Coordinates of C-alpha atoms (C1' of nucleotides) in Angstrom, one line a residue:
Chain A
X1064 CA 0.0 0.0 0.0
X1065 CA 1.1 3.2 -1.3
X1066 CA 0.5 6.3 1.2
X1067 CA 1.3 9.8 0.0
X1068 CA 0.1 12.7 2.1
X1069 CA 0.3 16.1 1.8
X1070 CA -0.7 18.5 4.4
X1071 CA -3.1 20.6 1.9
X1072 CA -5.9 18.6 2.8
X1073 CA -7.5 17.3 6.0
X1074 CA -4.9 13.7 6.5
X1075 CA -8.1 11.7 7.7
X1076 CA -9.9 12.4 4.2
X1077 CA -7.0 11.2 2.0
X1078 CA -6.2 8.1 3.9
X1079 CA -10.1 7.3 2.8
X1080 CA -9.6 8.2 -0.4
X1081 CA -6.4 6.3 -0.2
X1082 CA -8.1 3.0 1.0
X1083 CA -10.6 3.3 -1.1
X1084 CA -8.2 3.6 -4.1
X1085 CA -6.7 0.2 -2.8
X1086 CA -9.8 -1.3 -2.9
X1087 CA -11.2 0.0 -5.8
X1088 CA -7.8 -1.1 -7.8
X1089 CA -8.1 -4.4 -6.2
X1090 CA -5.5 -4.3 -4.2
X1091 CA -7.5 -4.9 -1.5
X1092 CA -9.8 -8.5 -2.5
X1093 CA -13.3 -8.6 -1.1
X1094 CA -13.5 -10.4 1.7
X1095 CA -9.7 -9.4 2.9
X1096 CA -9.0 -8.8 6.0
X1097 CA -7.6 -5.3 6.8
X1098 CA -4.1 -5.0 9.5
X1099 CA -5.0 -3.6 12.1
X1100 CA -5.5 0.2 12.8
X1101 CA -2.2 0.2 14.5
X1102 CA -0.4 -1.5 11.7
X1103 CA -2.1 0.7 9.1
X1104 CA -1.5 3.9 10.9
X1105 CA 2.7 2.8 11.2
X1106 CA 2.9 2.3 7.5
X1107 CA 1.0 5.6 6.9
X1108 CA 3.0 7.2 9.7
X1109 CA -0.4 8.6 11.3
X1110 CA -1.6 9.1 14.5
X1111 CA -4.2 5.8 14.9
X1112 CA -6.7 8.0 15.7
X1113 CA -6.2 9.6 12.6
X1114 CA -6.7 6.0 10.9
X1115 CA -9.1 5.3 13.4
X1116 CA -11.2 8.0 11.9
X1117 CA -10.8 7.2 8.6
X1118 CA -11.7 3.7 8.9
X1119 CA -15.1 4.8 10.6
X1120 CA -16.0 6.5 7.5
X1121 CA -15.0 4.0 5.7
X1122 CA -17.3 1.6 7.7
X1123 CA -20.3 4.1 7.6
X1124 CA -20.5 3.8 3.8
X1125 CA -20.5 0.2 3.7
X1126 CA -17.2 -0.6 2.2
X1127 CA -15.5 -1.9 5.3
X1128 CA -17.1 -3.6 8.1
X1129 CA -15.9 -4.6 11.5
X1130 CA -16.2 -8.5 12.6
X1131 CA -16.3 -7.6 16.0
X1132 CA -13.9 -9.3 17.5
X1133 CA -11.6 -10.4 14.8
X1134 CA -11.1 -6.9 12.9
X1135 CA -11.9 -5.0 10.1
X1136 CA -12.6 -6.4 6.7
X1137 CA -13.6 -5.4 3.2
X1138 CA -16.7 -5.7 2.0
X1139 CA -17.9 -8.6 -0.6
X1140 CA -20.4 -6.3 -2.2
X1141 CA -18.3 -6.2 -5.4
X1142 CA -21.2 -4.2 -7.1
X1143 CA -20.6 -1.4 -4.8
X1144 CA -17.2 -1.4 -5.2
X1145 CA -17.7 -1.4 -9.0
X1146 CA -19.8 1.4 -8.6
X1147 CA -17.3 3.5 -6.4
X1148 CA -14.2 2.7 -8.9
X1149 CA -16.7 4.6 -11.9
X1150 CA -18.0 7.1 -9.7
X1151 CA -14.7 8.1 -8.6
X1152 CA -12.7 7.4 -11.9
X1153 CA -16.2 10.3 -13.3
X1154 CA -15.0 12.4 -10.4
X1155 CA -11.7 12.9 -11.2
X1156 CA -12.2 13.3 -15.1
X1157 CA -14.6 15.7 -14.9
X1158 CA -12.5 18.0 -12.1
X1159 CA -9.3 17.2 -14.2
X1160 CA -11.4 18.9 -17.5
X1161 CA -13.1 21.5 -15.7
X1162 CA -9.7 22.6 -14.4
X1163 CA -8.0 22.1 -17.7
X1164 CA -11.1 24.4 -19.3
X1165 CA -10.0 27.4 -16.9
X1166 CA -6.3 27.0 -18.0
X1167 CA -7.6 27.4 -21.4
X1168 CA -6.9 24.2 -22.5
X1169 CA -9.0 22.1 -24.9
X1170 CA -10.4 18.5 -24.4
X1171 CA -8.0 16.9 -27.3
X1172 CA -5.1 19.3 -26.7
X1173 CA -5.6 18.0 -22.3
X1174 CA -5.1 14.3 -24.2
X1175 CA -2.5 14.9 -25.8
X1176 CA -0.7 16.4 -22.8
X1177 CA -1.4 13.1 -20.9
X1178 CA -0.4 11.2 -24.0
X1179 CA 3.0 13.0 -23.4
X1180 CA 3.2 12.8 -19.8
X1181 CA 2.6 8.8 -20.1
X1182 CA 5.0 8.7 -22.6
X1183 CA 7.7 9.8 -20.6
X1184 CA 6.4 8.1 -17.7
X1185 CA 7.0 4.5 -18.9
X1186 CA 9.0 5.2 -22.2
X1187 CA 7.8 1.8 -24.3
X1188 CA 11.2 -0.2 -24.7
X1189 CA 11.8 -0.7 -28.5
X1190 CA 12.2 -4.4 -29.9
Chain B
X414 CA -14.8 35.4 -13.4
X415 CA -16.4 32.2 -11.8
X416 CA -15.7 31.6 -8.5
X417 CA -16.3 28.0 -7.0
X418 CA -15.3 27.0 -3.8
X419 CA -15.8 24.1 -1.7
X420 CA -14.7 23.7 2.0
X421 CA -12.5 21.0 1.3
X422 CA -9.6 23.3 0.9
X423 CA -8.2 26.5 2.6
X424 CA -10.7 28.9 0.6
X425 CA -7.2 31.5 0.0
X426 CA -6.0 28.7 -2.0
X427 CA -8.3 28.1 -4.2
X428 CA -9.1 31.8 -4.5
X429 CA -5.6 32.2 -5.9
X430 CA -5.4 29.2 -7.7
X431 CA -9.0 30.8 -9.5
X432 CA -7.0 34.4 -10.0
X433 CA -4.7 32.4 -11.4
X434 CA -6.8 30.5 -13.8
X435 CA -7.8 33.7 -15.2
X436 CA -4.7 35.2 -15.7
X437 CA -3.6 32.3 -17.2
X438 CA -6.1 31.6 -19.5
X439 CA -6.6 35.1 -20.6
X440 CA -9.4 36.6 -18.9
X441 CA -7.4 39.3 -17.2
X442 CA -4.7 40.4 -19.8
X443 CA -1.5 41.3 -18.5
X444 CA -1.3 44.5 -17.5
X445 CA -5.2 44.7 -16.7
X446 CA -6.3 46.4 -13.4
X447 CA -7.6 44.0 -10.8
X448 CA -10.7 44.9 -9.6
X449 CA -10.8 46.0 -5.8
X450 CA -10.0 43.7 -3.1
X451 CA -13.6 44.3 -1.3
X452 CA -14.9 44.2 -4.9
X453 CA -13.2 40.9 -5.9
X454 CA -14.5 39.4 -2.3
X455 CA -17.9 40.1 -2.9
X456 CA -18.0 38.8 -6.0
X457 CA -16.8 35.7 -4.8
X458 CA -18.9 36.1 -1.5
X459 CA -15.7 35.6 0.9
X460 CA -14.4 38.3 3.6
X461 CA -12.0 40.7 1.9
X462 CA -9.3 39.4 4.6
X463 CA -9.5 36.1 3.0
X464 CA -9.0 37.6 -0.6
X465 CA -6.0 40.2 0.6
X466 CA -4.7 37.3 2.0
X467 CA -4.6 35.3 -1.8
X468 CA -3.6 38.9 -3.3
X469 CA -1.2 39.1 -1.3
X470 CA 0.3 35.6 -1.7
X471 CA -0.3 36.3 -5.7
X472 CA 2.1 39.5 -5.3
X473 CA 5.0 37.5 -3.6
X474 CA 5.1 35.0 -6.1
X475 CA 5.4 38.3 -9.1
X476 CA 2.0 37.5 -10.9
X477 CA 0.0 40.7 -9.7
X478 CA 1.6 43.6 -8.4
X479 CA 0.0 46.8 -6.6
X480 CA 0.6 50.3 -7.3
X481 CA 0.4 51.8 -3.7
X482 CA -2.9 53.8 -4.2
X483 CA -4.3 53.3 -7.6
X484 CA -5.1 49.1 -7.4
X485 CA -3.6 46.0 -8.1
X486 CA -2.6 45.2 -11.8
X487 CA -1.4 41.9 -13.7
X488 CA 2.0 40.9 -14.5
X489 CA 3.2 42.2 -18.1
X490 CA 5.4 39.8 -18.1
X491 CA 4.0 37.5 -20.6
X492 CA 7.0 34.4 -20.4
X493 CA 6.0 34.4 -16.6
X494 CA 2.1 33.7 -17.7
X495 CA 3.1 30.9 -20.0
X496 CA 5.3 29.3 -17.7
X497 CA 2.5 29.6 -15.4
X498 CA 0.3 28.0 -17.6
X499 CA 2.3 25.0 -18.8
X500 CA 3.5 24.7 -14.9
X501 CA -0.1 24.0 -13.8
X502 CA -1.2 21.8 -17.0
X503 CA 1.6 19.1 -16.1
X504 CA 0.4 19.1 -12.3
X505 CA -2.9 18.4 -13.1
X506 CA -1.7 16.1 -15.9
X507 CA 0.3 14.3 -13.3
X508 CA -2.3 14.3 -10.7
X509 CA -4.9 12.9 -12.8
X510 CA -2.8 10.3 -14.0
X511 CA -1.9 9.4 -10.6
X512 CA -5.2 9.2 -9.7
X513 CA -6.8 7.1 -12.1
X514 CA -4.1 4.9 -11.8
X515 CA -4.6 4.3 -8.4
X516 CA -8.0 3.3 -9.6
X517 CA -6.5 0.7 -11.8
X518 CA -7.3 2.3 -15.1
X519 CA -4.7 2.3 -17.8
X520 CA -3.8 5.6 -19.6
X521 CA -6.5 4.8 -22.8
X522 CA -9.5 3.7 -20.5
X523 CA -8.8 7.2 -18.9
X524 CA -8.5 9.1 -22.2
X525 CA -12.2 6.9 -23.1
X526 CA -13.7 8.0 -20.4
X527 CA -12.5 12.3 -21.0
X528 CA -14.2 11.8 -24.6
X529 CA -17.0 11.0 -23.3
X530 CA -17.2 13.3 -20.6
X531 CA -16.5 15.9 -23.1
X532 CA -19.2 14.3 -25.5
X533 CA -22.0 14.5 -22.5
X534 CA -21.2 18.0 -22.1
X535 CA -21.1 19.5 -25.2
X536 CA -23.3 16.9 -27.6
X537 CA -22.2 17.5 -31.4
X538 CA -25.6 18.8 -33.0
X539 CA -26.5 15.8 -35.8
X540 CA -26.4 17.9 -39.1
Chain C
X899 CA 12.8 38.2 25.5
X900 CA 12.5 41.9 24.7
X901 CA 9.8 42.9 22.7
X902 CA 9.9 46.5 22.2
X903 CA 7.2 47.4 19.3
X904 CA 6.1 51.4 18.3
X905 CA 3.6 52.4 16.4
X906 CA 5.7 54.0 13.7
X907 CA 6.1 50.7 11.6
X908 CA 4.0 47.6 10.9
X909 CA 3.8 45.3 13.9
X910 CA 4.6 42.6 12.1
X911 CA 7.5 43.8 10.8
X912 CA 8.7 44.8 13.8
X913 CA 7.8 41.0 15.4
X914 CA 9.7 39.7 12.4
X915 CA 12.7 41.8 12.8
X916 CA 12.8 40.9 16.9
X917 CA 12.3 37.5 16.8
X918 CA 15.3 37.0 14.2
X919 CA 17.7 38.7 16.3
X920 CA 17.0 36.7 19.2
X921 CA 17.7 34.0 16.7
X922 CA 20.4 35.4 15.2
X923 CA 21.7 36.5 18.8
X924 CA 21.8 32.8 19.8
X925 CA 19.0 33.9 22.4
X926 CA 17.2 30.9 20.5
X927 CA 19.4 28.1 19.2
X928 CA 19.0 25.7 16.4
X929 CA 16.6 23.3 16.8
X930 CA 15.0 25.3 19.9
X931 CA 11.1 25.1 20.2
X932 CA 9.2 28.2 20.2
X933 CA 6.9 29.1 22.2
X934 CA 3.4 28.3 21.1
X935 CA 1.9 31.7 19.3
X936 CA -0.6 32.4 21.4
X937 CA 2.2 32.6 24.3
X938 CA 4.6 34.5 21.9
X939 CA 1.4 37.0 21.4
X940 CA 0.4 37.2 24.7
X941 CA 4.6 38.3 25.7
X942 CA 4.4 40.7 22.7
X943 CA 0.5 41.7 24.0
X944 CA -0.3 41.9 20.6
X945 CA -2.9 39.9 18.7
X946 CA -1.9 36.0 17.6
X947 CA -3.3 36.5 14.4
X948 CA -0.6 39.6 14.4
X949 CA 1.8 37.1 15.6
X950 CA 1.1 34.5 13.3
X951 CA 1.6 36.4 10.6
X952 CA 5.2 37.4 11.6
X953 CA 5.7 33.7 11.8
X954 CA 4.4 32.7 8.8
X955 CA 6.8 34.8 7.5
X956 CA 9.7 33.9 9.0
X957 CA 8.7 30.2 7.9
X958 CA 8.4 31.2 4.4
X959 CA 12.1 32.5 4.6
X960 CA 13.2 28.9 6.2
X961 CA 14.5 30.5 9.7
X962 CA 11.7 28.8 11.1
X963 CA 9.8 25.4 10.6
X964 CA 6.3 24.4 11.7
X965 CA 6.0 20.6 12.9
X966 CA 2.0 20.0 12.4
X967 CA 0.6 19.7 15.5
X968 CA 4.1 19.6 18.1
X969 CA 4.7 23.6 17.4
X970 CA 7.2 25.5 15.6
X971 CA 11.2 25.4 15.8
X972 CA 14.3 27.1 14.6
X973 CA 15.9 26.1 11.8
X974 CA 19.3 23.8 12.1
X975 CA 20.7 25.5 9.3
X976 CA 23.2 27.5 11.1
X977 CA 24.7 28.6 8.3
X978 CA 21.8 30.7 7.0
X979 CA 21.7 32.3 10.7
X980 CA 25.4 33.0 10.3
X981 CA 24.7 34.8 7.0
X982 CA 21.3 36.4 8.2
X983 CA 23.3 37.9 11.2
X984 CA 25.8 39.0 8.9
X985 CA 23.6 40.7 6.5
X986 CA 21.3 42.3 8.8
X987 CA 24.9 43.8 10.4
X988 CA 25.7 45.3 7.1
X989 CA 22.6 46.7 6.9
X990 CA 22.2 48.6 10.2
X991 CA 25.6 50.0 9.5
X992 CA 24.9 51.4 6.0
X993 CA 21.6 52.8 7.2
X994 CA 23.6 54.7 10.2
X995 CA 26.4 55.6 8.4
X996 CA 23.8 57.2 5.4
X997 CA 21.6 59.0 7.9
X998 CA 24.7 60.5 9.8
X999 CA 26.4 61.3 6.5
X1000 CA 22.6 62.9 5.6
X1001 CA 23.4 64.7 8.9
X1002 CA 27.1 66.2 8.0
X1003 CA 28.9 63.9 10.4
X1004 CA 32.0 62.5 9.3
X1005 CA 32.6 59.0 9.8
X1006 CA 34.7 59.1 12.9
X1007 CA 32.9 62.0 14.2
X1008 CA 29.8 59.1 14.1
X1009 CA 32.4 56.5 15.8
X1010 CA 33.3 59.0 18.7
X1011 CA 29.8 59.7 19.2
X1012 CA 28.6 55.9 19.3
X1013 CA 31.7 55.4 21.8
X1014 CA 30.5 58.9 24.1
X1015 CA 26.8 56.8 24.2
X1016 CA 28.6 54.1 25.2
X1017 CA 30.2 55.0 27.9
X1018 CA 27.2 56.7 29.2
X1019 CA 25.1 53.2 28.8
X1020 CA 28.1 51.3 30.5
X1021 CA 30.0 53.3 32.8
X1022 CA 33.5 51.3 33.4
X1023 CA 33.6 50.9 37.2
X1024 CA 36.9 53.1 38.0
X1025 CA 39.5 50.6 39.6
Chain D
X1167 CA 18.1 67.4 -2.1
X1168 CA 18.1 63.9 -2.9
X1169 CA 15.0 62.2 -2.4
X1170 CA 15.0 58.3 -0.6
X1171 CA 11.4 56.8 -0.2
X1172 CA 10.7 53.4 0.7
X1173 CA 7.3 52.0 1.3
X1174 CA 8.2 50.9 4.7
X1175 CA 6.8 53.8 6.8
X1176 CA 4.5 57.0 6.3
X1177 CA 5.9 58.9 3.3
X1178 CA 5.5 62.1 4.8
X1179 CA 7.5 61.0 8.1
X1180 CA 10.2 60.2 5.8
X1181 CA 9.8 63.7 3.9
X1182 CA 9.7 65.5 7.0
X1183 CA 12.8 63.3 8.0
X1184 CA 14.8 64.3 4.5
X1185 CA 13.4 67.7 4.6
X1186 CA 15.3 68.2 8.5
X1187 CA 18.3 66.5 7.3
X1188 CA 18.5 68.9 4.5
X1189 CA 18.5 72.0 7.0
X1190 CA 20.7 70.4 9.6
X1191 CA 23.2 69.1 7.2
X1192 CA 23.6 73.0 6.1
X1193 CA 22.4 72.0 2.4
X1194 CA 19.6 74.9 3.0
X1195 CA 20.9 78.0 5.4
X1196 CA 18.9 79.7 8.2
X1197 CA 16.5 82.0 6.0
X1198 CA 17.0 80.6 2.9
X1199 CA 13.7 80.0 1.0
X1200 CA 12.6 76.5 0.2
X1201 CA 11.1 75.8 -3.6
X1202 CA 7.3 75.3 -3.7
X1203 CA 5.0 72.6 -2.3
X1204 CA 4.9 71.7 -6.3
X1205 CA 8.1 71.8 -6.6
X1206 CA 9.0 69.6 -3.7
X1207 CA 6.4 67.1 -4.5
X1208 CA 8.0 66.7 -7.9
X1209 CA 11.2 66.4 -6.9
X1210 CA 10.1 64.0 -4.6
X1211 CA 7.6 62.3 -6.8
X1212 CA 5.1 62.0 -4.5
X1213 CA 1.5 64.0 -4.2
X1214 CA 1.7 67.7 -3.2
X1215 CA -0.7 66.5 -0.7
X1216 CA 1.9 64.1 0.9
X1217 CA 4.3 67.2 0.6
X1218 CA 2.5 69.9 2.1
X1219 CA 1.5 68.0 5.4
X1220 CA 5.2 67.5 5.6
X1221 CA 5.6 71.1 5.3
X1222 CA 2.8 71.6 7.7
X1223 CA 4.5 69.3 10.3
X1224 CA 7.5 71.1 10.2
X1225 CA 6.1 74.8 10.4
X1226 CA 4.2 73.4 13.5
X1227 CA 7.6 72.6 15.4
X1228 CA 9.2 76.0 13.8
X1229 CA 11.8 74.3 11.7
X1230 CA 10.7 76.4 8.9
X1231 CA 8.5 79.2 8.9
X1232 CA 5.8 80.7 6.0
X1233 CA 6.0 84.3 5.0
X1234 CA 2.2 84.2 3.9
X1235 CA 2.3 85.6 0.4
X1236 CA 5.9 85.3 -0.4
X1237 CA 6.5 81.2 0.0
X1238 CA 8.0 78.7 3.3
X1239 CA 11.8 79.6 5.0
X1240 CA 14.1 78.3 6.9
X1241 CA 13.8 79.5 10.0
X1242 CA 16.9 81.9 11.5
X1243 CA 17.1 80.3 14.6
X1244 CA 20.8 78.3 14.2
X1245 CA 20.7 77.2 17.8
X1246 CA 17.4 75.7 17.0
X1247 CA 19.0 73.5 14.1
X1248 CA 21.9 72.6 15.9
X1249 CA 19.9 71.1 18.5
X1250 CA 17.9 69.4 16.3
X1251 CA 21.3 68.2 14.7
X1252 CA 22.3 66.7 17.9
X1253 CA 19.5 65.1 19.1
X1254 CA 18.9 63.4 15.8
X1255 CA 22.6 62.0 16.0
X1256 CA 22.0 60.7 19.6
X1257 CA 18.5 58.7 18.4
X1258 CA 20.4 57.3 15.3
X1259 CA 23.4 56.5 17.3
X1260 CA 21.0 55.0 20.0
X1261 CA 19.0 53.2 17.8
X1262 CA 22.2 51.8 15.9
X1263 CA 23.7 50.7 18.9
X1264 CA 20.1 49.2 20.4
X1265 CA 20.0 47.1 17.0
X1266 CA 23.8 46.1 17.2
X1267 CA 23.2 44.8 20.7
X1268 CA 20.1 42.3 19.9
X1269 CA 22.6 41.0 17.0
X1270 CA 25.1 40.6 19.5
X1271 CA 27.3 42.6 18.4
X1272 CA 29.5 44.5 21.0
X1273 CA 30.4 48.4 20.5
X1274 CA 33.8 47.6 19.4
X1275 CA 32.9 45.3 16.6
X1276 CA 29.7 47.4 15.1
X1277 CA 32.8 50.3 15.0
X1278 CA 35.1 47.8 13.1
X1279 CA 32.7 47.3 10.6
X1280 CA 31.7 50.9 10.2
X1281 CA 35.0 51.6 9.4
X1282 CA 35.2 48.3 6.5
X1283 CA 31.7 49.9 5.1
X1284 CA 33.2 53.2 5.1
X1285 CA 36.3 51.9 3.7
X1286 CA 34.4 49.9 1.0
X1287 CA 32.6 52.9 -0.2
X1288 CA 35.5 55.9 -0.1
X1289 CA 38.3 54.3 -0.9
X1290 CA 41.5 56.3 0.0
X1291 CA 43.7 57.2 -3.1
X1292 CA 47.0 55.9 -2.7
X1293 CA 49.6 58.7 -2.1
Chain E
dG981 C1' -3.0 22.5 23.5
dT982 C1' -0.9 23.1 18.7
dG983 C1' -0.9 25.5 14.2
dG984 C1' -4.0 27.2 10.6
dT985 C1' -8.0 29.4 8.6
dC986 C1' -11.9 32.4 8.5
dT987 C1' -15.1 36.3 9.5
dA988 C1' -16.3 40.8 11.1
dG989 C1' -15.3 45.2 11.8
dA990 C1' -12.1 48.9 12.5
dC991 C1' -8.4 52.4 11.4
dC992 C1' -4.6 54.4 8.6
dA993 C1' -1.9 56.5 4.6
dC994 C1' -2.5 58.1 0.3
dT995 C1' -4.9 60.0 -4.1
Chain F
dG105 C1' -12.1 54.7 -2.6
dT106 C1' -7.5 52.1 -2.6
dG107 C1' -4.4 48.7 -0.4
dG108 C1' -2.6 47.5 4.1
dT109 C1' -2.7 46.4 9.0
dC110 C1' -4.7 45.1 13.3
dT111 C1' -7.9 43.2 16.8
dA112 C1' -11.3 40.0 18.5
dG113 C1' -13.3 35.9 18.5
dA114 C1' -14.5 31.6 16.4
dC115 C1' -13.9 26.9 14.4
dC116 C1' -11.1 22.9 12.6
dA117 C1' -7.7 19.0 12.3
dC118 C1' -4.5 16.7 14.8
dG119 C1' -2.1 14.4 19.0

DNA sequence: GTGGTCTAGACCACT
DNA sequence: GTGGTCTAGACCACG
């Protein structure tokens, strides 16, 4: 698990997001069973009430839930979580073109920039 | 000039990441008077504190400067604008890469899904 | 510390200006923790937001860091205090030496004076 | 008269300031008559406005004098402008020595590098 | 309790 | 009316 934080936004908020990206990618299998707050909040390098927080929301939506006595686990729904990767994935595209719009940019010209940025990114080996 | 903010964020942020955006993509023209600082906060309905306080961060950084008594004016330094502009495009670029990766999409499911984003909002008229 | 502020020049400033010399005065060492603000504000009796402003300078220019939630400390870097000291030295020293040449006094005629206040400040006990 | 304005302090304290040194510093006699409140201002590139409540200030401590129809003078009164010559050496040399002090610097070193500054900027022809 | 942000309302210097 | 500064008092995220 990846954690990258910056200290723009609330750090309880992102480490949702951040979980539910691992989910969502599948990083995290339905039905897995989640470490425990403490271990989670060491690899984030949180406060475990921080984590603690964020794993509460997570709960409240339905995405995690809490065996009671054995821990935290994710949620077999796999139709939700299908339905929170396309929400989110429509989240993100249409913030990332609304903020390309104001910067003047156009849908195919924003493409091609990411087209670049990809391409640089992972430069494709040749033969 | 649009003004959206959410309270996600530190509001001076995205107030001067908005003054930005129309600097950058040409709704002020350099050299352009601002409008007022109590002028600029009503329009976008925030305490003039809050907007002096993204003026102000906007003069340090040499896009806007004031002339003592007469207002605040835009850069007319037209490289610095560009920069700006390119600057900003690869962050968001980068971010939204990030992002959607996280979600487990590759770079062409992303660039799908912006078409048709971009075909929702602004439907081609059929002949 | 001394916190001597008139009304003749921005508070802040004035904030800023003291609280780098007891910096740069080794009053504070590197790596010392600051007071909290609302203690520095209430020694200064001026208002925190005041204070925090003087701060968030000083942070911008690296003398300072802030450490989320634990408070706010001196910079290690003693090197930029050595040079900081230095050039706020040079500048006290052109300013005097341009108001007292503004004033007709020759250089050494300023020395002798600064030595005659001396003397007065610290009277050297007689045997 | 040479005119230094920062944007520091009050503009007309610093007139006022520049306008005192230019008496005291013998650059305009006891009785001699000072150019217009125009004339100063554009000099001085600031409003006549700024100008004249300089002027005002310093007609209100007797500095300088108006003749009602025939313009503003220096007043005659040398004793007058050679106390005000010393007392404003003694704040500068206070204030220098005040500033030197929360540095840490001791007397003898601020009047080493007076002398290197002074050195620096006249320097001696050889034989 | 810590830093950070925000609002509301005031005063000042300058044009 | 312009930018700039200041106070007072509030709320938030975090530990």
């Amino acid at each position: 698990m990846e954690w990258n934080l910056d200290s723009e936004r609330p750090v309880y908020l992102q480490l949702i997001e951040q979980i539910q990206a691992g989910i969502v990618s599948g990083q995290y299998q339905p039905g897995d069973k989640l470490p425990s707050v403490r271990d989670l909040a060491a690899q984030a390098m949180v406060n475990p009430n921080t984590m603690q927080k964020a794993l509460a929301e997570l709960e409240r939506t339905g995405l995690v839930f809490s065996q009671r006595t054995s821990g935290r686990y994710i949620t077999t729904d796999t139709a939700m979580i299908q339905q929170l990767r396309q929400r989110q994935a429509m989240e993100h595209v249409a913030a990332f073109g609304e903020r390309m719009r104001l910067l003047g940019y156009e849908t195919e010209e924003a493409i091609s920039l990411i087209r670049q940025a990809d391409a640089l990114a992972k430069p494709k080996e040749e033969i």
